mmCIF file of C-alpha atoms in Angstrom:
data_model
loop_
_atom_site.group_PDB
_atom_site.id
_atom_site.type_symbol
_atom_site.label_atom_id
_atom_site.label_comp_id
_atom_site.label_asym_id
_atom_site.label_seq_id
_atom_site.Cartn_x
_atom_site.Cartn_y
_atom_site.Cartn_z
ATOM 1 C CA ARG A 16 -207.027 92.816 176.530
ATOM 2 C CA CYS A 17 -204.516 91.926 173.836
ATOM 3 C CA SER A 18 -203.790 88.567 172.287
ATOM 4 C CA TYR A 19 -200.409 87.668 170.929
ATOM 5 C CA SER A 20 -200.141 86.714 167.288
ATOM 6 C CA PRO A 21 -196.783 85.198 166.182
ATOM 7 C CA HIS A 22 -197.466 86.268 162.583
ATOM 8 C CA GLY A 23 -198.475 89.778 163.716
ATOM 9 C CA ALA A 24 -195.303 90.149 165.728
ATOM 10 C CA TYR A 25 -193.258 88.904 162.790
ATOM 11 C CA ALA A 26 -194.949 91.401 160.468
ATOM 12 C CA GLN A 27 -194.325 94.271 162.998
ATOM 13 C CA SER A 28 -190.715 93.290 163.317
ATOM 14 C CA LYS A 29 -190.294 93.399 159.476
ATOM 15 C CA LEU A 30 -191.955 96.831 159.302
ATOM 16 C CA ALA A 31 -189.667 98.092 162.122
ATOM 17 C CA LEU A 32 -186.671 96.955 160.074
ATOM 18 C CA VAL A 33 -187.891 98.917 157.038
ATOM 19 C CA LEU A 34 -188.704 101.991 159.015
ATOM 20 C CA PHE A 35 -185.346 101.897 160.853
ATOM 21 C CA THR A 36 -183.445 101.346 157.606
ATOM 22 C CA TYR A 37 -185.106 104.348 155.842
ATOM 23 C CA ARG A 38 -184.403 106.600 158.944
ATOM 24 C CA LEU A 39 -180.745 105.362 158.963
ATOM 25 C CA GLN A 40 -180.361 106.250 155.310
ATOM 26 C CA HIS A 41 -181.851 109.655 155.913
ATOM 27 C CA LEU A 42 -179.361 110.314 158.726
ATOM 28 C CA LEU A 43 -176.434 109.072 156.670
ATOM 29 C CA THR A 44 -177.303 111.318 153.811
ATOM 30 C CA ALA A 45 -177.941 114.367 156.117
ATOM 31 C CA ASN A 46 -174.499 113.881 157.595
ATOM 32 C CA GLY A 47 -172.754 113.568 154.198
ATOM 33 C CA SER A 48 -171.793 109.876 154.519
ATOM 34 C CA HIS A 49 -171.048 107.702 151.569
ATOM 35 C CA VAL A 50 -172.348 104.664 153.410
ATOM 36 C CA THR A 51 -175.767 103.426 152.208
ATOM 37 C CA ALA A 52 -178.484 101.373 153.863
ATOM 38 C CA ASN A 53 -181.042 99.407 151.929
ATOM 39 C CA VAL A 54 -183.826 96.937 152.785
ATOM 40 C CA VAL A 55 -183.453 93.450 151.451
ATOM 41 C CA ASP A 56 -186.538 91.294 151.308
ATOM 42 C CA PRO A 57 -185.641 87.697 150.509
ATOM 43 C CA GLY A 58 -189.270 86.662 150.003
ATOM 44 C CA VAL A 59 -190.738 83.510 151.606
ATOM 45 C CA VAL A 60 -187.783 81.213 152.240
ATOM 46 C CA ASN A 61 -187.987 77.595 153.456
ATOM 47 C CA THR A 62 -186.416 78.077 156.947
ATOM 48 C CA GLU A 63 -187.054 76.894 160.540
ATOM 49 C CA LEU A 64 -189.463 79.793 161.032
ATOM 50 C CA TYR A 65 -192.369 77.346 161.294
ATOM 51 C CA LYS A 66 -190.519 74.963 163.632
ATOM 52 C CA HIS A 67 -192.828 75.507 166.571
ATOM 53 C CA VAL A 68 -196.209 75.649 164.940
ATOM 54 C CA PHE A 69 -199.016 73.128 165.216
ATOM 55 C CA TRP A 70 -198.187 69.857 163.352
ATOM 56 C CA VAL A 71 -200.963 70.291 160.800
ATOM 57 C CA VAL A 72 -199.342 73.532 159.702
ATOM 58 C CA LYS A 73 -195.942 71.741 159.481
ATOM 59 C CA VAL A 74 -197.513 69.049 157.211
ATOM 60 C CA VAL A 75 -199.102 71.652 154.958
ATOM 61 C CA LYS A 76 -195.879 73.611 154.769
ATOM 62 C CA TRP A 77 -193.914 70.448 153.947
ATOM 63 C CA MET A 78 -196.404 69.511 151.192
ATOM 64 C CA THR A 79 -196.399 72.963 149.620
ATOM 65 C CA ALA A 80 -192.795 74.348 150.270
ATOM 66 C CA TRP A 81 -191.535 73.247 146.904
ATOM 67 C CA LEU A 82 -194.172 75.375 145.236
ATOM 68 C CA PHE A 83 -194.406 78.473 147.432
ATOM 69 C CA PHE A 84 -191.116 78.667 149.145
ATOM 70 C CA LYS A 85 -187.651 79.761 147.993
ATOM 71 C CA THR A 86 -184.644 77.620 149.009
ATOM 72 C CA PRO A 87 -182.165 79.296 151.314
ATOM 73 C CA GLU A 88 -179.881 79.761 148.390
ATOM 74 C CA GLU A 89 -182.561 81.502 146.315
ATOM 75 C CA GLY A 90 -183.481 83.614 149.310
ATOM 76 C CA ALA A 91 -179.859 84.838 149.713
ATOM 77 C CA SER A 92 -179.655 86.094 146.025
ATOM 78 C CA THR A 93 -181.092 89.505 146.727
ATOM 79 C CA THR A 94 -178.755 90.033 149.743
ATOM 80 C CA ILE A 95 -175.825 89.220 147.522
ATOM 81 C CA TYR A 96 -177.131 91.400 144.811
ATOM 82 C CA ALA A 97 -177.432 94.266 147.273
ATOM 83 C CA ALA A 98 -173.885 93.786 148.334
ATOM 84 C CA VAL A 99 -172.119 93.433 145.034
ATOM 85 C CA SER A 100 -174.286 94.852 142.152
ATOM 86 C CA PRO A 101 -173.051 97.950 140.441
ATOM 87 C CA GLU A 102 -176.684 98.769 139.945
ATOM 88 C CA VAL A 103 -177.078 99.378 143.723
ATOM 89 C CA GLU A 104 -173.729 100.884 144.382
ATOM 90 C CA GLY A 105 -174.143 104.326 145.988
ATOM 91 C CA ALA A 106 -177.927 103.975 146.093
ATOM 92 C CA GLY A 107 -179.428 104.097 149.601
ATOM 93 C CA GLY A 108 -182.936 103.895 151.011
ATOM 94 C CA CYS A 109 -184.054 101.234 148.453
ATOM 95 C CA TYR A 110 -186.351 98.316 149.017
ATOM 96 C CA LEU A 111 -184.918 95.335 147.113
ATOM 97 C CA TYR A 112 -186.960 92.316 146.301
ATOM 98 C CA ASN A 113 -186.057 89.523 143.796
ATOM 99 C CA GLU A 114 -182.941 91.560 142.824
ATOM 100 C CA GLU A 115 -185.004 94.560 141.886
ATOM 101 C CA ARG A 116 -185.784 97.919 143.417
ATOM 102 C CA THR A 117 -189.452 98.026 144.404
ATOM 103 C CA LYS A 118 -191.850 99.957 146.584
ATOM 104 C CA SER A 119 -192.343 98.968 150.217
ATOM 105 C CA ALA A 120 -195.646 99.291 152.120
ATOM 106 C CA ASP A 121 -196.937 102.893 152.270
ATOM 107 C CA VAL A 122 -196.672 103.040 156.023
ATOM 108 C CA ALA A 123 -192.886 102.540 155.721
ATOM 109 C CA TYR A 124 -192.564 105.947 154.112
ATOM 110 C CA ASP A 125 -194.047 107.761 157.152
ATOM 111 C CA GLU A 126 -191.094 109.888 158.277
ATOM 112 C CA GLU A 127 -192.656 110.738 161.599
ATOM 113 C CA LEU A 128 -193.055 107.028 162.373
ATOM 114 C CA GLN A 129 -189.450 106.397 161.283
ATOM 115 C CA ARG A 130 -188.257 109.197 163.566
ATOM 116 C CA MET A 131 -190.334 107.860 166.517
ATOM 117 C CA LEU A 132 -188.942 104.365 166.025
ATOM 118 C CA TRP A 133 -185.388 105.673 165.831
ATOM 119 C CA THR A 134 -185.821 107.840 168.980
ATOM 120 C CA GLU A 135 -187.449 105.019 170.986
ATOM 121 C CA SER A 136 -184.675 102.605 169.837
ATOM 122 C CA CYS A 137 -181.996 105.032 171.029
ATOM 123 C CA ARG A 138 -183.792 105.454 174.356
ATOM 124 C CA MET A 139 -184.151 101.654 174.868
ATOM 125 C CA VAL A 140 -180.487 100.951 174.251
ATOM 126 C CA GLY A 141 -179.358 103.991 176.332
ATOM 127 C CA ILE A 142 -177.642 105.963 173.631
ATOM 128 C CA SER A 143 -177.961 109.614 172.662
ATOM 129 C CA ASP A 144 -180.296 110.645 169.873
ATOM 130 C CA GLU A 145 -178.239 113.574 168.800
ATOM 131 C CA ALA A 146 -179.000 112.906 165.168
ATOM 132 C CA ASN A 147 -182.702 113.827 165.632
ATOM 133 C CA ARG A 148 -181.725 117.033 167.435
ATOM 134 C CA LEU A 149 -179.497 118.131 164.535
ATOM 135 C CA LEU A 150 -182.085 117.579 161.828
#
């Protein structure tokens, strides 16, 4: 029997985004594209993510947000950096955090896991996975 964890699901979704982006960059490069794909991690941003949690958690978040959470504007800075910085232009497959290239979790570099996620995503949305057959 499995129990559902909202934080676990959130973490899995973020890992999937990183895996998917790395695979996308691999395919773009293999096909000679000049388009790039990068992962942007805004950090912990004060958003509505905790909207539906127990009231005690909301109170703790409210009391500590100023210390531990970024404002939405601060959280957007790395996304803006990725879009317009000459330092990132032409660079793909990067993990960007606090306007710097950094390393993601080791599991995110597992190329077989990236491929499996890509293949399953294609299957789920009903599109051909020709890219994996070509590589």
